[in-house]
Structures are given as C-alpha cells and as structure tokens.
Amino acid sequence: MIKLTKVTKEYPPRGRALSDVSFHIRKGEFAFLTGHSGSGKSTTLRLIHMAERPSSGEVRVLGFSSELATGRDIWKLRRRVGFVFQDFRLLPGRTALENVAFALEVTGSPRRERIPRANHLLEEVGLSTKSEMSVDVLSGGERQRVAIARALVNEPLVLLADEPTGNLDERAARGVMELFLELNARGTSLLMATHELTLVRSQPDARVLELDEGRLVYDSELVREESA
Amino acid sequence: MHALREALAAIRRAPFLTVLSAGMVALALFVVGLFTVVTYNLHQALTRVEERVEVVAYVRDDVRPEELAALEAELVGMEEVRAVHFVSREDALLAAREDLSEFEDLFTGLDENPLPASFEVELHPGFRSPESVARVAEVASIYPFVEAVAYGRDWVDRLHLLRQIGAIGTTVLGVAFGVVAALIIATAVRIAIFARRDEIYIMRLVGATNGFIRRPFLLEGFLTGLAGGLLATGLTYAAYFAVYRLVFPIEWIPIEWALGGVMTGGLFGILASAIAVRRYLQEV
Ligand SMILES: Nc1ncnc2c1ncn2[C@@H]1O[C@H](COP(=O)(O)OP(=O)(O)OP(=O)(O)O)[C@@H](O)[C@H]1O
Ligand SMILES: [Mg+2]
C-alpha cells in the first residue's frame, strides 16, 4: 500500500533529510513514525503524498510510483490519501461546514450532495452541533476534527497525519486518537508522525517506525520477525 | 460554471484591483489604438495618392496604328496593368487647356499642337510599388516609337517608404504596448492568486485538478483583458471623434479591427494569467 525503497531526499546545499529509508505499510495498518525534531518525519509524509519526489529510491503509494506519476496520477492519489497537520490548515473565516464542503466542491462532488455529505462527515468526527460555527472560534481539538473530516471527504484508503496532536491538550489529543482508532478499525490505513512517546506507548499493537537523522533506526515489524 | 462563479466572486472581492488593472490595460491598449487609427488613416491617404500612380508612355507623332496596337496589347497583357487609355494629341491639348486654364493664351496662340499622343497606364492595387511601376515603364520604353516614359519615380519611392515606416512603427509599438498590457494582467492575476493562496493550497492538498484550480484565474484574466480592450476602444473612439470634430476629418478604423483588438485584449489576458498561474502550480 505504501512502500519506500531505499529512499533518499536531499535539500541542496544543506544536506540530507532522508538517507536510504525502506519500509512497507500494508492495508489496514496503524503505524507511528517517530523521531527527534528534524529527523525527517514530515519529509517522509510529504514524499508519500507526492508533494515532493525523492532524490533517489522509489516511493510507491496505492500502485502509483514516484518515478512515473504524472500530474493526473498525483491528484488521483491525493483523493485516496488524506492528510492532517499539526496546525490544521483550515480556511479562516469560514464555518466548519464550509471548510469540509470546500474540499468536496473542489474535487468535483455534485452540488446537492455536498452539504449533506459534509454534515455527515462532521457528525462522524463528533462535531455536528458546531458545523455552522466559524473555525476561528473553535477550540484546537475541534479544529483538528474539522481537518480530519475534510481529509475524509473522498473516503481515503490512507490517512497521513503530521503531529496531529501537537497543538492539543491531553484530553483533546486522546479524542483525536480515538477517532483515528475508529477509522482504522473500519479499514483506513494510518501513518501518524509524532514525537510524543506516551502516545506511541498507549497503542502497543501499533507498528512503530523510528527515524534518526534521516535514517530508519527502528521498525517494530522487523524486530518482531527477528525475535520470532 | 464553477470557474465563472469564482472569477466573478474574485472580481467582487477586489473590485478596486480589477478596475485598476482593467484601467491600466485600457491605457496601454489605448496607445495601440491611437497608433492604429493614425496608421490606418495614413494608409488610406497613401492608397488614395497611389490611385494616381500611373505610367505615361509618350509616343512619336509618326507612329503607325499597328505599332500602337501592339504596344497596347502587350501592356494590357501584363498582370500589373488594370487599364490602358490612349490619349490622342487632340485629347491632350483639350485636357491641357482645361487643367491649365490660367495658361489659356499659351495654347490658343499656337497654330500647331505641340503635345504628343500617349498611353496612360493604370495599375492594379498592389502593383504600385516602385518595382512594379519600373517594370511596366521598361516594357513600354523598349518600343522604338516610345519617346519617353514618365511615372514620377521619386514620389513613388517616397510613398512606398512612408508606408513601410508606418507599418513598422505600428507593429513595434503595438507589440510593445501589448506586452505592457499582458504584464499588467499577469501582475493583477498574481495578486489575486496570492490573495487566495490558502485556498489553492487546500485544493492541491485534497486533490483538485490543476485545470480546476487554473480556470477561474484564466477567466478572470480574460475578463480583465476584455474590459481593458473595450475601454481602450471607447477611449480611442473618443479621441478619434475629437480630432474629427475639432481638427480635420479622419476615418474610423474598420469595425473588425476594433473587435479584433478587443478579442486580442481578452486572449492576452488568458495568456498572461496562464503564465502567472503556471508558476504557482509548479510549486507543489
Ligand atoms: N524544504 C526544505 N528545504 C531544505 N531543508 C529542508 C526542507 N524540508 C526539510 N528540510 C530539512 O530536512 C530535515 C528533516 O526535516 P523534517 O521536517 O522532515 O523533520 P521532522 O522530523 O518533521 O521534524 P519536526 O519534528 O521538528 O517536525 C531537517 O533538517 C530540515 O531542516
Ligand atoms: Mg515535522
């Protein structure tokens, strides 16, 4: 589903963000991507979203290869891969409903289906009572739920999350985690970048990938295979 | 549909920007318009003068009618030639008396007609260049009974030069100010893109197609260019009318030219926006 093969990403002239990273995430997996600040977590997620291309190696996502993907493939891919950020990246001055409906509109959803569907998605993330409120007045946890609802508009097979709980307090963070687990239970693969180890430890069954200075230094799957 | 709604919404969101850029485009195109009117009138005037470009072949008095017929046949057969008129000695004298009535006495006092007979050769439009005129003159002058060939070589040359200067001047200025107009539109669209960069970012994030993102901007550029073109046409017409009324009568350019100018404004708008958006869409 997501497969990185010997991926290196360089930002000349400053140096390497990723060196020779390989891993494979299967359908339905829940994986954490951990590591210190600057270890290359965000870079990895951007490569998977094909916002950038690797300097060498290959990124394969849902059958699309970073070596071959055209502009058309990239927008198809992005409708299948949702993305959530630490800083939410909502459109300010618009309501929760408008933010979700905007994503539906720009990906070509029929006009009369947009509002009902956006409402349904907000309900799924537990925000149905606040759909008409401007995102500017929502709390951090609520904004992140709007962002997650937006990431779900095209029923993605994969959800990428870059420090989604970074700006949230513990309770709101737990709420977002529960939402992710629920989505994962329904079959969505999840790859979540975070440096909060308590969060990682709270999910002992999840896959853990650890980066250090651009190298993959730990993969729980490989460790499990070795000990078996 | 989405594109049109978005483009109109963009104009409504920033009406000042739209008016400003359409106004600046109009000014740039206005300059082009003025030059077009001037060149067109120059062209018309030159064409009227050129109407009178003709080759006159004077023949000797003792020429035989068959010889005249041979010359006439050859001239008529040339592709440059529209018509050939034979002017007999008597006709020439009559015409001279009429044209030069001040010198009436000069002609009446004569017992013999001093004027030679001639062929007046009219040329087709498009064959009034120095080369064509010289070719016709040469053919006529080969005949031994042709005494002289006149066609005002100097002013045919000068006319031709004037026309070329006019055409080159308009082309250079038209292109220069056309580029200025395109740059103005590109800047306006870039500002519009900048104002909406968050939306564009989200669109790309959730997988909107480039075409979908681009279309409203292209349309906005088209409308700006079109508005600028219309305004410029209006301004040019006002200037034309003022000159017509207050200075001297000039001609208005053909309506197709004006329409073509407006459409060119619109096309430049699309082109300028396409370039402005392209750069933005390349950054992820
Ligand atoms: N666009 C870029 N241009 C140049 N260098 C970059 C760029 N993006 C990332 N880097 C560098 O690559 C390295 C990895 O950055 P990345 O953002 O992937 O780290 P991270 O693990 O997400 O860190 P954090 O936990 O702080 O978000 C850093 O050294 C960073 O400076
Ligand atoms: Mg990061």
XYZ file of C-alpha atoms and ligand atoms in Angstrom:
544
model
C 0.000 0.000 0.000
C 2.833 2.361 0.953
C 6.291 1.162 0.065
C 9.529 3.085 0.311
C 12.585 1.528 -1.288
C 15.998 2.999 -0.485
C 14.587 6.494 -0.409
C 16.988 9.399 -0.083
C 15.910 13.030 -0.039
C 18.435 15.793 -0.304
C 17.911 19.512 0.002
C 20.926 21.022 -1.647
C 23.010 22.653 -0.494
C 22.111 21.988 3.106
C 22.194 18.234 3.114
C 20.097 15.115 3.539
C 16.693 14.926 5.141
C 16.384 11.168 4.490
C 19.022 8.526 3.826
C 18.274 5.120 2.359
C 14.906 4.627 4.040
C 12.908 1.482 3.235
C 9.652 0.264 4.788
C 6.345 -1.184 3.747
C 2.975 -0.392 5.285
C 0.112 -2.723 4.453
C -3.581 -2.149 4.081
C -5.333 -1.535 7.367
C -2.170 -0.971 9.399
C -1.817 1.632 12.132
C 1.731 2.947 12.153
C 3.585 5.582 14.121
C 6.502 7.454 12.640
C 8.660 8.745 15.488
C 11.961 10.513 15.900
C 13.513 13.693 17.165
C 12.785 17.046 15.655
C 14.472 17.293 12.278
C 14.766 13.512 11.870
C 12.746 13.559 8.643
C 9.186 12.642 9.665
C 7.448 15.457 7.793
C 9.680 14.885 4.782
C 8.636 11.219 4.704
C 4.957 12.115 4.788
C 5.364 14.736 2.043
C 7.073 12.159 -0.140
C 4.226 9.712 0.408
C 1.724 12.442 -0.514
C 3.880 13.091 -3.579
C 4.219 16.735 -2.716
C 7.884 16.120 -3.412
C 9.860 13.452 -5.187
C 12.757 11.509 -3.699
C 16.302 12.325 -4.801
C 16.844 8.597 -5.258
C 14.936 5.429 -4.474
C 11.242 4.892 -5.065
C 8.050 5.729 -3.222
C 5.063 3.579 -4.182
C 1.635 4.515 -2.898
C -1.554 2.695 -3.911
C 0.137 1.483 -7.061
C 1.462 4.900 -8.083
C 5.221 5.160 -8.357
C 7.135 8.345 -7.594
C 9.202 7.603 -10.663
C 6.290 7.525 -13.074
C 3.469 9.535 -11.533
C 2.078 12.296 -13.755
C 0.159 15.335 -12.561
C -3.034 13.406 -13.178
C -1.866 10.461 -11.073
C -0.991 12.825 -8.270
C -4.460 14.306 -7.967
C -5.985 10.821 -8.146
C -3.635 9.714 -5.426
C -4.442 12.660 -3.189
C -8.128 11.824 -3.290
C -7.163 8.430 -1.889
C -4.695 9.711 0.726
C -5.948 12.147 3.366
C -3.548 14.494 5.136
C -3.870 16.095 8.574
C -1.439 18.638 10.052
C -0.407 19.896 13.443
C -1.606 23.393 12.531
C -4.920 22.210 10.973
C -4.660 24.410 7.837
C -8.318 25.288 7.610
C -9.681 28.239 5.666
C -10.114 31.018 8.211
C -13.343 32.977 8.345
C -15.428 30.073 7.152
C -17.606 27.679 9.055
C -16.705 24.089 9.791
C -19.292 23.007 7.270
C -17.912 25.339 4.586
C -14.404 24.043 5.149
C -15.464 20.466 4.581
C -17.817 21.348 1.721
C -14.996 23.288 0.018
C -12.935 20.112 -0.264
C -15.969 18.331 -1.697
C -16.564 21.140 -4.178
C -13.030 21.340 -5.497
C -12.799 17.605 -6.007
C -15.898 17.695 -8.169
C -18.594 16.406 -5.844
C -22.111 17.155 -7.185
C -23.550 20.338 -5.728
C -26.602 18.900 -3.961
C -24.570 16.130 -2.303
C -22.025 18.450 -0.740
C -23.857 19.830 2.269
C -25.448 16.539 3.369
C -22.154 14.746 2.967
C -20.181 17.460 4.792
C -22.709 17.304 7.620
C -22.398 13.556 7.761
C -18.596 13.765 7.982
C -18.762 16.357 10.755
C -21.139 14.064 12.596
C -18.618 11.235 12.288
C -15.954 13.329 13.964
C -18.394 14.388 16.665
C -18.910 17.982 15.605
C -22.467 18.017 14.315
C -23.575 20.689 16.784
C -20.821 23.120 15.748
C -20.968 22.797 11.991
C -22.274 26.328 11.487
C -19.619 27.961 13.655
C -16.636 29.751 12.157
C -13.480 27.677 12.543
C -11.854 30.762 14.057
C -13.842 30.338 17.248
C -13.470 26.566 17.558
C -11.005 25.014 20.012
C -7.845 23.310 18.811
C -9.313 19.843 19.254
C -12.437 20.870 17.360
C -10.429 22.394 14.546
C -8.423 19.208 14.217
C -11.694 17.288 13.928
C -12.786 19.608 11.122
C -9.455 18.972 9.412
C -9.933 15.221 9.802
C -13.478 15.461 8.410
C -12.029 17.336 5.456
C -9.336 14.699 4.959
C -12.079 12.083 4.767
C -14.166 13.705 2.017
C -13.099 11.286 -0.682
C -13.088 8.214 1.544
C -9.322 7.832 1.590
C -7.686 4.433 1.947
C -4.804 6.013 3.800
C -4.676 8.840 6.295
C -1.365 10.629 6.858
C -1.112 12.746 9.998
C 1.812 15.049 10.835
C 1.869 15.699 14.590
C -1.928 15.915 14.648
C -1.989 16.201 18.421
C 0.936 18.604 18.675
C -1.230 21.632 19.373
C -3.794 19.840 21.541
C -4.075 19.250 25.259
C -4.124 15.731 26.588
C -7.854 15.263 26.510
C -8.292 16.629 23.003
C -5.322 14.523 21.880
C -6.952 11.413 23.296
C -10.156 12.280 21.452
C -8.309 12.563 18.154
C -6.508 9.266 18.819
C -9.818 7.549 19.483
C -11.153 8.905 16.226
C -8.116 7.561 14.391
C -8.509 4.139 16.006
C -12.147 4.095 14.969
C -11.252 4.966 11.367
C -8.529 2.334 11.432
C -10.974 -0.266 12.759
C -13.131 0.478 9.718
C -10.209 -0.269 7.409
C -8.367 3.005 6.828
C -4.589 2.677 6.992
C -2.965 5.275 9.196
C 0.513 6.702 9.306
C 0.997 9.227 12.076
C 4.151 11.212 12.676
C 4.702 12.154 16.302
C 7.457 12.610 18.820
C 5.153 12.035 21.804
C 6.230 8.651 23.121
C 3.355 8.402 25.602
C 1.011 8.359 22.645
C 3.028 5.625 20.978
C 3.154 3.536 24.131
C -0.591 3.827 24.574
C -1.007 1.704 21.422
C 1.088 -1.406 21.988
C -0.330 -3.139 18.925
C 0.596 -0.391 16.521
C 3.543 -0.540 14.173
C 6.366 1.825 15.131
C 8.945 3.283 12.760
C 11.694 5.443 14.181
C 13.858 7.875 12.276
C 17.093 9.396 13.459
C 18.848 11.998 11.365
C 17.141 10.740 8.254
C 17.826 7.037 8.813
C 15.294 4.406 9.767
C 16.743 3.078 13.023
C 13.821 1.006 14.290
C 10.938 -0.891 12.726
C 8.800 -2.867 15.184
C 7.819 -5.339 12.471
C 11.410 -6.320 11.752
C 12.135 -6.658 15.465
C 9.127 -8.933 15.884
C 10.234 -11.069 12.937
C 13.734 -11.404 14.377
C 12.567 -12.432 17.809
C 10.127 -14.957 16.340
C -19.626 27.102 -14.199
C -17.562 26.926 -11.043
C -14.860 28.849 -12.866
C -17.241 31.652 -13.882
C -18.695 31.911 -10.386
C -15.237 32.005 -8.861
C -13.943 34.565 -11.360
C -16.904 36.858 -10.715
C -16.530 36.342 -6.976
C -12.862 37.301 -7.250
C -13.807 40.488 -9.070
C -16.441 41.238 -6.445
C -13.974 40.575 -3.634
C -11.434 43.008 -5.053
C -13.299 45.394 -7.368
C -10.653 48.085 -6.980
C -7.905 45.764 -8.169
C -9.973 44.672 -11.141
C -10.879 48.221 -12.130
C -7.304 49.353 -11.661
C -5.801 46.627 -13.796
C -8.509 46.885 -16.448
C -7.867 50.651 -16.496
C -4.134 50.232 -16.901
C -4.628 47.640 -19.602
C -7.025 50.067 -21.274
C -4.404 52.826 -21.225
C -1.774 50.569 -22.768
C -4.180 49.373 -25.431
C -5.379 52.950 -25.952
C -1.895 53.847 -27.155
C -2.055 50.911 -29.541
C -5.492 52.091 -30.644
C -4.305 55.629 -31.355
C -1.443 54.363 -33.438
C -3.754 52.075 -35.295
C -6.055 54.962 -36.167
C -3.137 57.112 -37.272
C -1.623 54.332 -39.337
C -4.960 53.418 -40.831
C -5.533 56.984 -41.942
C -2.033 57.252 -43.262
C -2.611 54.027 -45.124
C -5.889 55.300 -46.563
C -4.287 58.585 -47.618
C -1.387 56.772 -49.244
C -3.787 54.466 -51.034
C -5.653 57.463 -52.408
C -2.417 59.006 -53.568
C -1.317 55.712 -55.040
C -4.550 55.572 -57.037
C -2.924 58.240 -59.105
C 0.239 56.303 -59.698
C 0.288 55.679 -63.417
C 2.775 55.188 -66.159
C 2.546 57.508 -69.144
C 4.256 56.470 -72.355
C 4.607 59.322 -74.882
C 4.717 58.183 -78.491
C 6.148 59.798 -81.591
C 3.787 61.587 -83.979
C 4.675 59.365 -86.918
C 3.807 56.092 -85.240
C 1.694 53.621 -87.255
C -1.614 52.399 -85.802
C -0.493 48.689 -85.852
C 2.527 49.612 -83.777
C 0.311 51.367 -81.261
C -1.977 48.337 -81.137
C 0.992 46.023 -80.446
C 2.152 48.152 -77.534
C -1.342 48.410 -76.121
C -1.829 44.650 -76.397
C 1.406 43.947 -74.567
C 0.628 46.427 -71.789
C -2.904 45.110 -71.335
C -1.475 41.608 -71.123
C 0.729 42.463 -68.098
C -0.524 41.323 -64.700
C 0.298 44.700 -63.154
C -1.903 46.612 -65.561
C -5.518 47.430 -64.818
C -6.330 49.573 -67.865
C -4.663 51.353 -70.740
C -6.064 54.611 -72.132
C -4.922 56.099 -75.364
C -4.729 59.901 -75.294
C -4.523 61.406 -78.767
C -2.742 64.678 -79.429
C -6.090 66.495 -79.632
C -7.259 64.996 -76.358
C -4.016 66.049 -74.757
C -4.454 69.610 -75.919
C -8.042 69.740 -74.702
C -7.065 68.366 -71.334
C -4.208 70.808 -71.062
C -6.489 73.712 -71.794
C -8.860 72.572 -69.117
C -6.296 71.767 -66.485
C -4.188 74.800 -67.097
C -6.851 77.401 -67.808
C -4.535 80.112 -66.475
C -2.329 79.495 -69.476
C -5.212 79.522 -71.952
C -3.406 82.034 -74.185
C -0.378 79.896 -74.363
C -2.360 77.172 -76.105
C -4.754 79.246 -78.214
C -1.973 81.220 -79.815
C -0.490 78.105 -81.385
C -1.148 77.069 -84.958
C 0.282 73.641 -84.325
C -0.415 71.261 -81.434
C 2.867 70.781 -79.523
C 1.658 67.913 -77.379
C 2.439 64.260 -78.138
C -0.060 61.392 -78.026
C 0.364 58.969 -75.115
C -0.755 55.800 -73.371
C -1.859 56.280 -69.794
C -1.386 53.009 -67.994
C -3.410 52.400 -64.803
C -2.058 49.827 -62.376
C -3.831 47.317 -60.177
C -3.753 47.969 -56.434
C -0.848 46.024 -55.014
C 1.168 46.698 -58.170
C 2.005 50.273 -57.380
C 5.340 49.590 -55.751
C 8.497 51.085 -57.242
C 9.446 47.683 -58.727
C 6.115 47.101 -60.477
C 5.984 50.624 -61.858
C 9.539 50.344 -63.163
C 8.729 47.000 -64.832
C 5.805 48.489 -66.727
C 7.829 51.537 -67.692
C 10.596 49.340 -69.004
C 8.293 47.296 -71.202
C 6.923 50.472 -72.756
C 10.328 52.072 -73.274
C 11.618 49.109 -75.311
C 9.430 50.170 -78.247
C 11.429 52.481 -80.529
C 8.481 54.792 -81.189
C 8.087 55.498 -77.473
C 9.779 58.788 -76.918
C 9.625 58.989 -73.160
C 8.077 57.230 -70.188
C 7.042 59.216 -67.134
C 5.912 57.919 -63.765
C 7.247 60.228 -61.078
C 9.855 57.791 -59.813
C 10.806 59.878 -56.777
C 7.431 60.135 -55.212
C 6.543 56.513 -55.904
C 9.683 55.624 -53.964
C 8.893 58.023 -51.171
C 5.313 56.840 -50.890
C 6.500 53.299 -50.534
C 8.979 54.223 -47.819
C 6.322 56.146 -45.896
C 4.006 53.165 -45.946
C 6.719 50.859 -44.669
C 7.654 53.218 -41.863
C 4.015 53.409 -40.838
C 3.616 49.630 -40.805
C 6.833 49.002 -38.874
C 6.073 51.771 -36.383
C 2.644 50.392 -35.616
C 3.907 46.848 -35.320
C 6.712 47.761 -32.930
C 4.524 49.998 -30.782
C 1.636 47.560 -30.893
C 3.818 44.710 -29.684
C 5.490 46.843 -27.021
C 2.272 48.135 -25.521
C 0.627 44.738 -25.952
C 3.391 43.278 -23.783
C 2.830 46.053 -21.245
C -0.869 45.160 -21.122
C -0.038 41.466 -20.664
C 2.370 42.261 -17.832
C -0.284 44.320 -16.083
C -2.777 41.475 -16.318
C -0.181 38.955 -15.140
C 0.540 41.140 -12.115
C -3.135 41.505 -11.277
C -3.650 37.759 -11.553
C -0.595 37.112 -9.429
C -2.006 39.373 -6.734
C -5.320 37.523 -6.988
C -3.506 34.202 -6.696
C -1.558 35.443 -3.714
C -4.759 36.545 -2.024
C -6.143 33.054 -2.484
C -3.027 31.012 -1.837
C -4.600 29.277 1.175
C -7.480 28.063 -0.924
C -5.144 26.932 -3.672
C -3.064 25.089 -1.111
C -6.118 23.248 0.214
C -7.286 22.487 -3.312
C -3.975 20.863 -4.117
C -3.929 19.091 -0.779
C -7.268 17.359 -1.278
C -6.597 16.570 -4.920
C -8.290 19.202 -7.075
C -7.063 19.066 -10.660
C -4.731 21.751 -11.945
C -7.280 22.658 -14.609
C -9.920 23.208 -11.960
C -7.607 25.460 -9.971
C -6.442 27.330 -13.039
C -9.740 28.016 -14.795
C -11.109 30.806 -12.574
C -7.845 32.713 -12.933
C -7.777 32.296 -16.688
C -11.330 33.546 -16.868
C -10.529 36.469 -14.607
C -7.599 37.371 -16.864
C -9.814 37.051 -19.921
C -12.481 39.326 -18.438
C -9.887 41.886 -17.349
C -8.308 41.889 -20.802
C -11.703 42.108 -22.465
C -12.790 45.005 -20.252
C -9.468 46.742 -20.905
C -9.905 46.210 -24.644
C -13.437 47.592 -24.632
C -12.408 50.601 -22.583
C -9.449 51.231 -24.872
C -11.741 51.077 -27.901
C -14.032 53.606 -26.250
C -11.134 55.928 -25.462
C -9.750 55.601 -28.963
C -13.146 56.372 -30.428
C -13.451 59.445 -28.226
C -10.035 60.631 -29.374
C -10.942 59.941 -32.996
C -14.197 61.830 -32.607
C -12.491 64.818 -31.019
C -9.974 65.033 -33.867
C -12.724 64.527 -36.429
C -14.786 67.347 -34.972
C -12.147 69.805 -33.916
C -9.181 69.306 -36.208
C -9.849 67.626 -39.507
C -11.911 64.721 -40.784
C -10.195 61.369 -40.396
C -11.562 57.895 -40.852
C -12.528 55.429 -38.114
C -10.831 52.046 -38.330
C -12.882 49.136 -39.702
C -15.154 47.584 -37.069
C -13.409 44.197 -37.483
C -10.152 45.797 -36.401
C -11.752 47.206 -33.266
C -13.372 43.844 -32.464
C -10.103 42.085 -33.195
C -8.357 44.458 -30.794
C -10.832 43.724 -28.011
C -10.541 39.970 -28.538
C -6.766 40.291 -28.580
C -7.057 42.006 -25.194
C -9.027 39.022 -23.906
C -6.579 36.500 -25.339
C -3.646 38.379 -23.865
C -5.485 38.221 -20.555
C -5.774 34.434 -20.748
C -2.173 34.065 -21.818
C -0.840 36.345 -19.093
C -2.896 34.530 -16.440
C -1.796 31.137 -17.710
C 1.819 32.151 -17.265
C 1.161 33.639 -13.830
C -0.726 30.547 -12.611
C 1.701 28.090 -14.142
C 4.497 29.268 -11.963
C 2.327 28.918 -8.896
C 1.072 25.450 -9.728
C 4.568 24.163 -10.245
C 5.403 24.728 -6.606
C 3.787 21.535 -5.336
N 12.083 22.316 2.011
C 13.230 22.097 2.693
N 14.362 22.699 2.333
C 15.515 22.472 2.987
N 15.621 21.659 4.040
C 14.516 21.015 4.455
C 13.262 21.208 3.798
N 12.354 20.453 4.447
C 13.003 19.816 5.430
N 14.300 20.151 5.458
C 15.314 19.631 6.382
O 15.194 18.247 6.453
C 15.360 17.771 7.754
C 14.143 16.961 8.188
O 13.023 17.831 8.314
P 11.572 17.321 8.701
O 10.665 18.497 8.644
O 11.233 16.163 7.860
O 11.789 16.876 10.188
P 10.706 16.402 11.245
O 11.120 15.072 11.709
O 9.358 16.542 10.686
O 10.904 17.453 12.400
P 9.808 18.068 13.435
O 9.567 17.021 14.455
O 10.504 19.248 14.003
O 8.615 18.446 12.633
C 15.585 18.998 8.618
O 16.983 19.122 8.843
C 15.077 20.150 7.773
O 15.815 21.313 8.035
Mg 7.710 17.800 11.111
